Amino acid sequence: MIILFGLGIELSPAHDIYTGPLLVAMPALASLTMGPKGTLSAAAGALAVSLTTTTLHEAWGGMLIYSNLLGLLVVSVASVITSKTVRARRQSELDQVRRVAVAAQRVLLRPVPARLGPVRAASMYLAAETGAQIGGDLYEAVQTRYGVRMIVGDVRGKGLPAVGLASAVLSAFREAVHYEDDLVEVVNHCAAALHRERAAPGAVDQDEREDQAEDFVTVLVAQVPDGFEVQVVNRGHPAPLLLRQGEVHALMPSSPLPPLGLDDFITGLPAKAESFPFAPGDRLLLHTDGVMEARNSDREFFALAEAMAAVPTCTPPQFLEQLHRALIRHTGGHLADDAAMLVVERLDEEAGNKQAAQLLPPEVTDRIDLPDTS
């Protein structure tokens, strides 16, 4: 743009204005934001303007012209070298940040095991921002003495504060699931951890703290016990979808509850886990709103239930991959929000009991009565 501005001056009646210093500075300015190729292009453009205007105005022979060209050459060479160095340093820093993000994701959003007692499982996380690894969505599935316990959640907020809240909720869940027999108490531990994280001094700066005070977390906690049922506590989260014999059913709560962080809005009796049938062969999909609210170019939502019903018989990881492909086709590859999915498939009782006995340590299995399947 500046090169064109200089060319306009040289070709206008105001060509007496000397634009040499302006053109000499172009490669240096380009090196701040462009790579070596962009810097060379800027240098070539400045050189072309200098040669063109010098020829048009028949200004060859003056010492000032040769000084201008020499200065342009020196600045161009220095700018290309500088752009290479800066680009290499920025790439190294970016690679380091990505390695840290990958390591953080493995801790915060680790893939769930393929087999957990009476279920087969798979998980998937899709970041909306290019190059991002983690965000405000969370999920986990854990084998406990009470059954398989799962959580899916979504933090209202973005950036590092959202990651901090998600980490606090997940940490509380991973601890509480092993000693709290009541699923509601597990959720209460998550709510308490969220409150402590928002109130912790020094976690974020003042501006972020004011924003974080208004943040909340929608969560859905589910449990698959030994029987053919699934127990659910839903705190403001999208309802899980149950796929049974080609038909999809939403497990809607009978009494909607507010998300974690908005506990002042709870009135009446305390929440109780709700039970739904979960027979062998059924698949349960826990997901965040980034999946169901994904839009196409016509602003139409992604038909998640129809996409689930259209997936042919396959393993849970293949099932999620098919949903991922359908989601990418629908959005054209551009997600507006992070998306997380966790699917579990109920096995028959014999297979589930054998798998539970293999996965749990002896000190736990000694306290659980498994039916004799011999």
Short mmCIF file of C-alpha atoms in Angstrom, two decimals, residues 64 66 84 101 144 173 327 367:
data_model
loop_
_atom_site.label_atom_id
_atom_site.label_comp_id
_atom_site.label_asym_id
_atom_site.label_seq_id
_atom_site.Cartn_x
_atom_site.Cartn_y
_atom_site.Cartn_z
CA LEU A 64 21.21 11.04 -4.59
CA TYR A 66 22.64 6.04 -6.50
CA LYS A 84 14.45 -15.35 8.59
CA ALA A 101 -0.64 -27.69 24.96
CA THR A 144 -15.23 -47.40 40.15
CA PHE A 173 -14.74 -35.45 39.73
CA LEU A 327 -20.11 -32.77 11.49
CA ARG A 367 -15.65 -56.38 47.87
#
